[in-house]
Coordinates of C-alpha atoms and ligand atoms in Angstrom, one line a residue:
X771 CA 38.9 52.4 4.4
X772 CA 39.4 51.6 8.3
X773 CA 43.3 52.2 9.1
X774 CA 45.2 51.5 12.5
X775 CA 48.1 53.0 12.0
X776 CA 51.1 54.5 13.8
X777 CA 52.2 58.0 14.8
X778 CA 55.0 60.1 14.5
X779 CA 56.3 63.3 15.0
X780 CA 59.0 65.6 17.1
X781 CA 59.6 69.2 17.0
X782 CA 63.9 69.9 17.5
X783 CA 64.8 73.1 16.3
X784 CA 68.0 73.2 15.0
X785 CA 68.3 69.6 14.3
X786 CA 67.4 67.8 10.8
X787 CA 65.0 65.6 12.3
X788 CA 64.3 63.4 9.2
X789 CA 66.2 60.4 9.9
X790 CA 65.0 60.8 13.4
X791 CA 61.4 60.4 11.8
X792 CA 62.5 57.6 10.2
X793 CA 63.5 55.7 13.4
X794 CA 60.6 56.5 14.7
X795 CA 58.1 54.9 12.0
X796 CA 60.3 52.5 11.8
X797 CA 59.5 51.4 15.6
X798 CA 56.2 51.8 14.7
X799 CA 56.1 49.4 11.6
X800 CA 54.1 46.5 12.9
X801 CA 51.4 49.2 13.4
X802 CA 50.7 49.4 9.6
X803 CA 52.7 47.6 6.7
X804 CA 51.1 49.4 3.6
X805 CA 52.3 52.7 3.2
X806 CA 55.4 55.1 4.8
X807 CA 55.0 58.7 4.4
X808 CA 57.5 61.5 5.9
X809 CA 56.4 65.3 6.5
X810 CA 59.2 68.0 7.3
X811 CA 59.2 71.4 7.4
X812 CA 62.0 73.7 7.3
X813 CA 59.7 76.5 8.9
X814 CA 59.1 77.9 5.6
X815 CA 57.5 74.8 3.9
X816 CA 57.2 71.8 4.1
X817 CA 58.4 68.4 2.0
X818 CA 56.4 65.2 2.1
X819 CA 57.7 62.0 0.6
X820 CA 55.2 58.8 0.8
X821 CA 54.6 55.9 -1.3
X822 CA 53.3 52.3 -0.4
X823 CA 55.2 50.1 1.2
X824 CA 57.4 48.9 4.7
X825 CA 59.5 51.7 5.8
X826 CA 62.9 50.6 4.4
X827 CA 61.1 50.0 1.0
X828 CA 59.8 53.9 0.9
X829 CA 62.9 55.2 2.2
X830 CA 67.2 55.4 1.5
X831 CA 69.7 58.0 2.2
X832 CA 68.5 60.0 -0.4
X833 CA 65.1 60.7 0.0
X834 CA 66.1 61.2 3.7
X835 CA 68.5 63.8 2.8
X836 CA 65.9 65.2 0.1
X837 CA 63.9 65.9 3.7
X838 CA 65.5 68.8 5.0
X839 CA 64.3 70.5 8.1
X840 CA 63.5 70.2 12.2
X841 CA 59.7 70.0 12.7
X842 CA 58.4 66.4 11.1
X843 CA 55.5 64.1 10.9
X844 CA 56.3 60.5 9.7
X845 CA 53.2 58.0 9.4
X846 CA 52.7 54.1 8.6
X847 CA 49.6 53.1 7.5
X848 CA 47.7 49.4 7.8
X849 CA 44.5 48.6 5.6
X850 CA 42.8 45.4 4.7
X851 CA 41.4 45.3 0.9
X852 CA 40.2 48.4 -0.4
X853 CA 42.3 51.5 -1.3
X854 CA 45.8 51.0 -0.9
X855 CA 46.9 53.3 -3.5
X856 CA 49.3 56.1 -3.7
X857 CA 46.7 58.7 -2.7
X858 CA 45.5 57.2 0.6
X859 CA 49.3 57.0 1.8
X860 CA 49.9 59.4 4.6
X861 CA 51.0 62.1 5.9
X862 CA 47.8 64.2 4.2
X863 CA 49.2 67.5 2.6
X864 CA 47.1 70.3 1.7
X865 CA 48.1 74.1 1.3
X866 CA 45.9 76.9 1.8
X867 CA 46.4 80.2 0.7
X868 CA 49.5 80.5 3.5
X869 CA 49.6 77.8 5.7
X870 CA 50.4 74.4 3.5
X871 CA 49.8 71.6 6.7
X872 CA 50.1 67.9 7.7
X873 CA 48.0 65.2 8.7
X874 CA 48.5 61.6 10.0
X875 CA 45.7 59.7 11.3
X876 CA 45.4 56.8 13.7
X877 CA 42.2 55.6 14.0
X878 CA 38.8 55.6 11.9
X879 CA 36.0 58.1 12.1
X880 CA 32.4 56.9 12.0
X881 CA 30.6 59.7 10.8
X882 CA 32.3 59.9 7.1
X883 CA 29.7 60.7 5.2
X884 CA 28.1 63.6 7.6
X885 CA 31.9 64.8 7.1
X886 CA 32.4 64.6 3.4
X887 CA 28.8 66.6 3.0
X888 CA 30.5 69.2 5.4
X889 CA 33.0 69.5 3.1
X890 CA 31.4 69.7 -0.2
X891 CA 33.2 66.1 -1.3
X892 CA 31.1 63.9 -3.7
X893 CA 31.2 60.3 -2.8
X894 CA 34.7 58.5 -4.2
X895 CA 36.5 61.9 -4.7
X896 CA 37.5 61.4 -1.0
X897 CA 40.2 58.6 -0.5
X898 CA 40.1 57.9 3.5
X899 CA 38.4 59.2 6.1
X900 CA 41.7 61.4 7.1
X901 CA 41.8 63.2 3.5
X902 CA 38.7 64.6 4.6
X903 CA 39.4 66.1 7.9
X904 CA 42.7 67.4 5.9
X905 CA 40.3 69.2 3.6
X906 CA 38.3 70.4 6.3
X907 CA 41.0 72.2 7.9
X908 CA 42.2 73.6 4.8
X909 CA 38.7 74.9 4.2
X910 CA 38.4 76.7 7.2
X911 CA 41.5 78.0 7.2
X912 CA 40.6 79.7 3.5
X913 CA 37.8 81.1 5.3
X914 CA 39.7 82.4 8.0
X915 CA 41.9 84.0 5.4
X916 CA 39.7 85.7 3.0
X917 CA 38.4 87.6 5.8
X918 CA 40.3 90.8 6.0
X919 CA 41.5 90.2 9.2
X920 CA 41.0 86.8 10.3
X921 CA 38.8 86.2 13.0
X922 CA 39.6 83.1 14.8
X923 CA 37.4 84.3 17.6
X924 CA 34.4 82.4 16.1
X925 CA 36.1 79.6 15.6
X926 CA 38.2 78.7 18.9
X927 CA 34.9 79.9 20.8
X928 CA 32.3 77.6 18.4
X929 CA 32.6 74.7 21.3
X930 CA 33.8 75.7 24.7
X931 CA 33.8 78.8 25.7
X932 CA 36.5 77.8 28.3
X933 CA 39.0 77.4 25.2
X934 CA 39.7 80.5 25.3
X935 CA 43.3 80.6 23.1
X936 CA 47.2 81.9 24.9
X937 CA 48.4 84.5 23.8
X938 CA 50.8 83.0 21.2
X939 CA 47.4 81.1 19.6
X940 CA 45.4 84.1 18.9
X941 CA 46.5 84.1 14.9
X942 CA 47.1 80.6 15.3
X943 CA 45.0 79.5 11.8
X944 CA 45.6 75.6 11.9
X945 CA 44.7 75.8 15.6
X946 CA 41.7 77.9 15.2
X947 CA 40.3 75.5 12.6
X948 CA 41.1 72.5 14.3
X949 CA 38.8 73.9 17.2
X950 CA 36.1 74.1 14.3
X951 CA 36.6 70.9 12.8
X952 CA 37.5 68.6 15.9
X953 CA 34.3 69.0 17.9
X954 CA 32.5 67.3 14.4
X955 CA 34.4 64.7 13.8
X956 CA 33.4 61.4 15.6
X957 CA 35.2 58.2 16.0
X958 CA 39.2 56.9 16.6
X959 CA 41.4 59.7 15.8
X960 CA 45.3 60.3 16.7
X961 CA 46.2 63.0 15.2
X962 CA 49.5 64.8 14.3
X963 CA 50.1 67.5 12.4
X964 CA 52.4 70.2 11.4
X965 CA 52.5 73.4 9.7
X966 CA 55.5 75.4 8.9
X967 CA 56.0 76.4 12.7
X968 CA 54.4 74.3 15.1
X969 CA 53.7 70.3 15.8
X970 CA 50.2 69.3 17.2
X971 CA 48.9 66.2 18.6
X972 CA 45.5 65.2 18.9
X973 CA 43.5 62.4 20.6
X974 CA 39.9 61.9 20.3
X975 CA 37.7 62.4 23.6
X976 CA 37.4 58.7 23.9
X977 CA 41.3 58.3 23.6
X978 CA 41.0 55.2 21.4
X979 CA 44.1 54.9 20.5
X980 CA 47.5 56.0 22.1
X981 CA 49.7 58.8 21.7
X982 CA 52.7 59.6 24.3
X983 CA 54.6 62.3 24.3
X984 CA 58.3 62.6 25.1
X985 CA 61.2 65.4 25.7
X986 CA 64.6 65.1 23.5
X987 CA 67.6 66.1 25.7
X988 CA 68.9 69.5 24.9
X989 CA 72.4 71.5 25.5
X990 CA 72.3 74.7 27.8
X991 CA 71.6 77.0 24.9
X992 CA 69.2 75.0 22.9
X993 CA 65.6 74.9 22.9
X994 CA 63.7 71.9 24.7
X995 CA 62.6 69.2 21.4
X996 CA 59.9 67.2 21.8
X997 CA 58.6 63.9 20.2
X998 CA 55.0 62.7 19.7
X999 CA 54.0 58.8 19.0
X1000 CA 51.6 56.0 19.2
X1001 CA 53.7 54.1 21.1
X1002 CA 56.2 54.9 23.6
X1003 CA 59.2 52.7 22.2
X1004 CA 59.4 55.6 19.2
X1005 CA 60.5 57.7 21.9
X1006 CA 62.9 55.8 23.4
X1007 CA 65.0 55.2 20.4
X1008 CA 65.2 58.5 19.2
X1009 CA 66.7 59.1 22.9
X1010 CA 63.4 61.0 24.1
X1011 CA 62.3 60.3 27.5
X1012 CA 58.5 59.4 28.1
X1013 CA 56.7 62.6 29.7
X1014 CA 52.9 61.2 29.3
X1015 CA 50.0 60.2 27.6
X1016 CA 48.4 63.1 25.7
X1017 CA 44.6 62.7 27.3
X1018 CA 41.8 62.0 25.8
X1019 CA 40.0 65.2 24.0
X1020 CA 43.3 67.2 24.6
X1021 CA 45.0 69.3 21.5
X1022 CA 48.6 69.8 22.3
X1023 CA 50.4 72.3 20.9
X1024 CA 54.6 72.3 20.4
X1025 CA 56.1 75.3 19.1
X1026 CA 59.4 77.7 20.0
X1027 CA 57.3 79.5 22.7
X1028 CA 57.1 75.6 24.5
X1029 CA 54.4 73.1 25.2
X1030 CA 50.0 74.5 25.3
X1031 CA 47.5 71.9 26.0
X1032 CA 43.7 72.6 24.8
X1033 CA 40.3 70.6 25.3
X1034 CA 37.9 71.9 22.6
X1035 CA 35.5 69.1 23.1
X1036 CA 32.0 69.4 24.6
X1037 CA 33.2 68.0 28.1
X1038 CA 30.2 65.6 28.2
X1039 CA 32.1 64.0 24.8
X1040 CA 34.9 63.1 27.2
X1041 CA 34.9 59.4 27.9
X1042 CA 38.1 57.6 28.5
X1043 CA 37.9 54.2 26.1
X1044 CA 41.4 52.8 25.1
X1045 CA 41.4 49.8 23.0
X1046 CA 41.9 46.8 25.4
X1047 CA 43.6 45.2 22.1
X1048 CA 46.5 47.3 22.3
X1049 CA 47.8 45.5 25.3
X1050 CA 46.3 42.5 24.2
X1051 CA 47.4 42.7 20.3
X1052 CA 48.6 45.6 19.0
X1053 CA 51.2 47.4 20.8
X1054 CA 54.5 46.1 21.1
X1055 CA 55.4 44.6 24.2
X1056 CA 58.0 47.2 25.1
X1057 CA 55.4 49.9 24.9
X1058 CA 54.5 51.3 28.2
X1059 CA 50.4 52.1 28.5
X1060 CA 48.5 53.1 31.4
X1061 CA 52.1 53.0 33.4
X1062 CA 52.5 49.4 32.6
X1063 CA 55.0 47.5 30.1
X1064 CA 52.5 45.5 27.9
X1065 CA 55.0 42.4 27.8
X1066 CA 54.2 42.2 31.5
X1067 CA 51.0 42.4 31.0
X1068 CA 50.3 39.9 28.6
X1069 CA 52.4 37.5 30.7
X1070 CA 49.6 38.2 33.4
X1071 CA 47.3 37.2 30.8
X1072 CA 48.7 33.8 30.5
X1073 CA 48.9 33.6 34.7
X1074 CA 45.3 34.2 34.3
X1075 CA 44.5 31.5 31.8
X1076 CA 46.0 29.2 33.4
X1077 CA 44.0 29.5 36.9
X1078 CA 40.7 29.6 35.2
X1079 CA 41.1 27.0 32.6
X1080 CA 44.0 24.4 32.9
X1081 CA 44.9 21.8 31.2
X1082 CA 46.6 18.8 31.5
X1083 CA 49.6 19.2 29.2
X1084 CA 53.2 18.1 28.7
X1085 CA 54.1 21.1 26.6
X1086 CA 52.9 24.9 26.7
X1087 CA 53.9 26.8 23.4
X1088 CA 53.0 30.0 22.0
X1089 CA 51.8 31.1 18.5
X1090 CA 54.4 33.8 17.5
X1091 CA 54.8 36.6 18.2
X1092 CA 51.9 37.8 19.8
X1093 CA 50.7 34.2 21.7
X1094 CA 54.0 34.0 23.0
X1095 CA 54.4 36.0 26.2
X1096 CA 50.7 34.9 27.3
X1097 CA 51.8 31.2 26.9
X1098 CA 54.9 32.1 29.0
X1099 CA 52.8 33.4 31.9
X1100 CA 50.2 30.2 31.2
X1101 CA 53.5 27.9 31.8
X1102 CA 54.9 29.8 34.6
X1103 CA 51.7 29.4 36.7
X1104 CA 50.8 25.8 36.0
X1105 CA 54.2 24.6 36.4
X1106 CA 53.9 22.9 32.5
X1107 CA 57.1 23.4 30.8
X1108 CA 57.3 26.4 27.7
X1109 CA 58.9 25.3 24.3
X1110 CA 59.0 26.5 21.2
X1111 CA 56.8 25.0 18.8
X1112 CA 56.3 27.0 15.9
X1113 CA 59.5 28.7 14.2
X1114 CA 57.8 32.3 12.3
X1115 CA 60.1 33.6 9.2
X1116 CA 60.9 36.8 10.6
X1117 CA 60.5 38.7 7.1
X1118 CA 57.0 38.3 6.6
X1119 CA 53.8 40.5 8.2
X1120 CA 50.9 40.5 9.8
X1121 CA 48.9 37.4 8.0
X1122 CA 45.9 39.3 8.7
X1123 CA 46.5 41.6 6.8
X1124 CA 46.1 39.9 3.4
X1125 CA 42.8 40.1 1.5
X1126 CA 41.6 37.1 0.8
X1127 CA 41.2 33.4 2.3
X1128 CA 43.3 31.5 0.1
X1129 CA 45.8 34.2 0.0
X1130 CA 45.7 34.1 4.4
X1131 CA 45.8 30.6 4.4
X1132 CA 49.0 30.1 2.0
X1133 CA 50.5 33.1 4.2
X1134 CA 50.2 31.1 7.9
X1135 CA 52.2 28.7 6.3
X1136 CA 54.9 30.4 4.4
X1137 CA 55.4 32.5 7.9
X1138 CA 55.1 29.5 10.4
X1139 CA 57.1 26.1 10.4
X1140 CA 57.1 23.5 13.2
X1141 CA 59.5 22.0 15.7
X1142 CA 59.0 18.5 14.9
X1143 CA 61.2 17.0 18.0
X1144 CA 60.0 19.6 20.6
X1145 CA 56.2 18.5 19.6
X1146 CA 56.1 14.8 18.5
X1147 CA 54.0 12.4 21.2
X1148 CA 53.7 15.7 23.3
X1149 CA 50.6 17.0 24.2
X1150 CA 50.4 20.4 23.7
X1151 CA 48.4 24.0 25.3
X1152 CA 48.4 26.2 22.4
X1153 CA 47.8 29.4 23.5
X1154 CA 47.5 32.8 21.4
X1155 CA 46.1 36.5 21.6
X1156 CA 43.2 36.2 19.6
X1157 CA 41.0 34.5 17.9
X1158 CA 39.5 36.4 14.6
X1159 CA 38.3 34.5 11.8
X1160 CA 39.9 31.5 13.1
X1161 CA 42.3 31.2 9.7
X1162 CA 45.7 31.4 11.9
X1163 CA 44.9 29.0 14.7
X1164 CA 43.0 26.1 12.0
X1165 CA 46.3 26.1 10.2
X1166 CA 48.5 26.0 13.1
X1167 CA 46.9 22.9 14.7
X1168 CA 47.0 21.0 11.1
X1169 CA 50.5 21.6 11.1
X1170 CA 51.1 21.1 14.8
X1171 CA 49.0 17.5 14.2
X1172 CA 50.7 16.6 11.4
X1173 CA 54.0 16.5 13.2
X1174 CA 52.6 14.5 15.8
X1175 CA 50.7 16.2 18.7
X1176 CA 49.0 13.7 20.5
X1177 CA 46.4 16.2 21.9
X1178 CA 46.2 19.9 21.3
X1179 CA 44.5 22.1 24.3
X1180 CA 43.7 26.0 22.6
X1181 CA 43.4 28.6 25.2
X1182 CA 42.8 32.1 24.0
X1183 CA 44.1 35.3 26.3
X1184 CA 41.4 37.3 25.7
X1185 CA 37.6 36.6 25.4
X1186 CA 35.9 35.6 22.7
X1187 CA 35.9 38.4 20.0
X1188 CA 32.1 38.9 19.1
X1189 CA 31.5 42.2 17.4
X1190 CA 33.5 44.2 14.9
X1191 CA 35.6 47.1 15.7
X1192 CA 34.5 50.6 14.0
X1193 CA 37.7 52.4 16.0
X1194 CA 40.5 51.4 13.8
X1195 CA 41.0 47.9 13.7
X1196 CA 39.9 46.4 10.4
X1197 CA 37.5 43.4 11.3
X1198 CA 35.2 41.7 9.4
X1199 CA 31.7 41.5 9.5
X1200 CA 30.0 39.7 12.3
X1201 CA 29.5 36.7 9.9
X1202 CA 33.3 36.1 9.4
X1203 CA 33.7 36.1 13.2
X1204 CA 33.9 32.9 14.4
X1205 CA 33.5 33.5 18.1
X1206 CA 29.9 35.4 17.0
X1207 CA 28.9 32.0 15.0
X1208 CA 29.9 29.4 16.7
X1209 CA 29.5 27.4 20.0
X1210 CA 33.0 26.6 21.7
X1211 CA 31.6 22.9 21.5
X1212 CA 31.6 23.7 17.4
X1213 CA 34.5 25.5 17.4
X1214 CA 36.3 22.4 19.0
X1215 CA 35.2 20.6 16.1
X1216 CA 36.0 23.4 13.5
X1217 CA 39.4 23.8 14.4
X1218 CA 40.1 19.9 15.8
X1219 CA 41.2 20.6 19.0
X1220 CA 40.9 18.8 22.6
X1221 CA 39.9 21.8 24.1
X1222 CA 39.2 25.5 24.0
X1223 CA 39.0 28.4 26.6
X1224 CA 39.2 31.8 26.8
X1225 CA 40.6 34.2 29.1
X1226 CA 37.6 36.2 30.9
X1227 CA 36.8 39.8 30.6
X1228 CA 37.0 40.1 34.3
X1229 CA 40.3 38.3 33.9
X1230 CA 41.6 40.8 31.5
X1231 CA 41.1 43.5 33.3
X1232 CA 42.8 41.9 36.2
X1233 CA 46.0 40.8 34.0
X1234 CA 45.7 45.1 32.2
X1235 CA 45.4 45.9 36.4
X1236 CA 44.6 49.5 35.9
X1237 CA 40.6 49.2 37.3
X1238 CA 37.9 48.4 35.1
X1239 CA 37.1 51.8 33.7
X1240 CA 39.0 53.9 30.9
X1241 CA 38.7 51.1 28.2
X1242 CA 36.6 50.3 25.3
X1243 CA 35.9 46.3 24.7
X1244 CA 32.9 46.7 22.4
X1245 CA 34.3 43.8 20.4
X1246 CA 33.9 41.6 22.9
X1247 CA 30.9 43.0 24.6
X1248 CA 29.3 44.8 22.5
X1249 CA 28.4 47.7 24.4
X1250 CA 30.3 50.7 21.9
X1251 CA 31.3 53.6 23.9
X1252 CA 30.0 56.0 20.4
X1253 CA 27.3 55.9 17.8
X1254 CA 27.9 53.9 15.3
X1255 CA 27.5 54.1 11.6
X1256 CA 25.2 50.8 11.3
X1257 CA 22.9 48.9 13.3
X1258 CA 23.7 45.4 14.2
Ligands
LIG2091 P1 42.5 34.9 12.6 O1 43.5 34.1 12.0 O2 41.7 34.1 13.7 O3 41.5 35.5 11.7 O4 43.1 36.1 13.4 C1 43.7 36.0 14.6 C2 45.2 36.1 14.5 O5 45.6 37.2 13.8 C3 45.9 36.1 15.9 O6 47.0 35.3 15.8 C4 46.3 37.6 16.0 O7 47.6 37.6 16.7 C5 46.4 38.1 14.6 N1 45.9 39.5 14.3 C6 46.4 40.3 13.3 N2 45.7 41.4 13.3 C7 44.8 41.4 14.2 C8 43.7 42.3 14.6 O8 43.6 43.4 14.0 N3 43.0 42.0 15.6 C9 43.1 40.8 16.2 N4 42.4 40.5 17.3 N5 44.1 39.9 15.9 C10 44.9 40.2 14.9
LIG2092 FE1 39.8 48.0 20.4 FE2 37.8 46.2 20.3 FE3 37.3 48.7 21.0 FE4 38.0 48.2 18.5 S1 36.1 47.5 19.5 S2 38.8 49.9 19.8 S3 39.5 46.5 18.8 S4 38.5 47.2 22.1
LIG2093 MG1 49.1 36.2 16.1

């Protein structure tokens, strides 16, 4: 049930925002390739199309136009094996009593069960851990309603007494049962949502994973529009200008009375810890985090590498896409030229995405062909992002050796991922790992290469240049900034 997914929604009265959605997932798609969902509400209710699939497949003319209002929530949603059906697709709709509400979810919670038991769910009647804060919510917010006059006071006090709720919030329902809710859930959670009226985003006191918010330019007359997302290239082609990063443990609120910003966490939950992988893997390398591009970043990377392991090369080439601007920064400081090696079919995902081996290992090499003249006689640093099970890089350097590399030299830009992720990044067990069971000296030998390296985690954090704290790296550390649900 783990999810990384992406993000996004925008609040534009008077405009139909749905095709604006749309773009916005749609620069969001190499967060999660499963499912597409769309959320709009025309402030009276609200219409939600989903099914499974890219972006494109889920959504035409049509069902845009079917989508007809100027507060939405659009979500794409990446799963390994497990449920990918229908019902797990997101954006999460429930309706209670008055309010019918939204959910998309970025991230993955490690207290499920706890939660499901909180809200009265046997085990299996839940689909993901986000149906079940969606259920939460609608919970309390039938509570709230079946008393005669609903007291929020209990709830939006329940946590931090310095929450104390504006004005416009006082018979804010979704609001006051977030504050209930949010301070028991534990874990990775992005959140947006949206109700008939209003768009909220939510990140989780450790700020796993990112959410920016943006401003849409407005005439004279019209109301300021904003836009929410995981990533800040959503915003830019919708035409919104980045504002910030919504802080960790902060619950923003967007409605026609303008922006509120919350923190109904316990303030000693409050513990900066964004995934280092986003700048290493899974952002895109336009994105701007912590105030940097991640392209330039990763290109740092690479500068890295190269000073504290060279190699003595004719030919520097990256895997695609993710290896490649690391292996541009490794050529540009050792002064070895960069090629292309590797040609990817650009209509195929994420590899890792697929469930089995076989099925992985057919996948590398339906998406990746080689340059036989660039790499014949040449010997070759082969540098990529990450390491995982090993699957991607074993295949390339079969195929790279088959077309003639005399030597191949593997260097890594980030350190050697050890422990598995319980934040939103589906990762196998420790056993599939092959950083966690292997020596380097073995793993030469596994995956028949000349030599292997890793970038450094002090090295990282030079290349991210943003200080050393603020980040998680539990998977290569791991020292996990939260509980978590096992013991290792
Ligand atoms: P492996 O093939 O070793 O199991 O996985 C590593 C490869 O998968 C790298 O090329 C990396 O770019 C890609 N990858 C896809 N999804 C993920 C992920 O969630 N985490 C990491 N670290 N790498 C991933
Ligand atoms: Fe990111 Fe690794 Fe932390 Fe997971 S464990 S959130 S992949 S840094
Ligand atoms: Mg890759």
């Amino acid at each position: 049930m783990e999810e990384a997914c992406g993000v996004f929604g925008i609040y534009a009265p008077g405009v139909e925002v749905a095709s604006l959605v749309f773009d916005g997932i749609f620069a969001l798609q190499h967060r999660g390739q499963e499912s597409a969902g769309i959320a709009v509400s025309d402030n009276v209710s609200i219409t939600v199309v989903k099914d499974l699939g890219l972006v494109t497949r889920v959504f035409d003319k049509n069902t845009l136009q079917s989508l007809s209002g100027c507060i939405g929530l659009g979500h794409v949603r990446y799963s390994t094996a497990g449920k990918k059906d229908w019902m797990s697709a997101q954006p999460a709709y429930r309706s209670a009593g008055e309010v019918g509400f939204a959910l998309g979810h970025n991230g993955n919670l490690t207290n499920v069960e706890e939660l499901a038991s909180l809200a009265n769910m046997l085990p299996g009647v839940f689909t993901s851990d986000s149906d079940i804060v969606a259920e939460l919510i609608s919970q309390r917010i039938n509570f709230l309603q079946s008393q005669q006059v609903p007291d929020t006071k209990d709830s939006f006090e329940s946590n931090d007494t310095t929450c104390v709720p504006e004005e416009n919030d006082k018979n804010n329902l979704l609001l006051a049962a977030l504050f209930d809710i949010l301070p028991r859930t534990q874990g990775a959670f992005s959140f947006g949502l949206i109700d008939a009226n209003q768009l909220i985003a939510i990140r989780d006191p450790n700020g796993f994973r990112p959410l920016c918010l943006g401003k849409l330019p407005s005439g004279n007359n019209s109301p300021t529009s904003y836009a929410i997302a995981s990533e800040s290239p959503a915003l830019d082609i919708v035409g919104a200008d980045f504002i910030r990063e919504i802080q960790p443990g902060e619950v923003l609120v967007i409605d026609e009375a303008g922006l509120r910003s919350y923190f109904p966490f316990p303030k000693e939950q409050i513990k900066p810890s964004l995934c280092l992988f986003e700048f290493v893997y899974f952002a895109r390398p336009d994105a701007v985090l912590c105030g940097s591009e991640v392209h330039a970043t990763r290109l740092r990377m690479g500068m890295h590498l190269a000073m504290q392991a060279p190699a003595d090369a004719d030919l520097v080439i990256g895997v695609p896409d993710s290896g490649v601007p690391a292996a541009e920064g490794f050529a540009m400081q050792s002064g070895i030229p960069y090629g292309q090696g590797l040609v990817k079919n650009r209509y195929i995902g994420r590899t890792f995405i697929t469930p089995n081996q076989k099925a992985r290992t057919d996948a590398v090499r339906r998406k990746l062909n080689p340059l036989k003249e660039n790499v014949k006689g040449k010997r070759l640093v082969v540098v990529d992002d990450s390491i995982v099970r090993g699957t991607t890089i074993r295949q390339i350097v079969s195929i790279l050796r088959d077309v003639g590399a005399t030597e191949v030299h593997l260097r890594v830009s980030s350190p050697p991922f050890k422990w598995p992720c319980f934040y939103g990044i589906d990762t196998p067990s420790r056993e599939e790992l092959l950083a966690a069971k292997y020596t380097e000296e073995e793993m030469m030998d596994i995956l028949d290469v000349d030599s292997i390296s890793y970038l450094s985690l002090e090295s990282l954090f030079a290349a991210v240049n943003v200080g050393r704290n603020g980040f998680c790296d539990a998977c290569l550390t791991g020292n996990y900034p939260t509980k978590i649900p096992v013991t290792l």
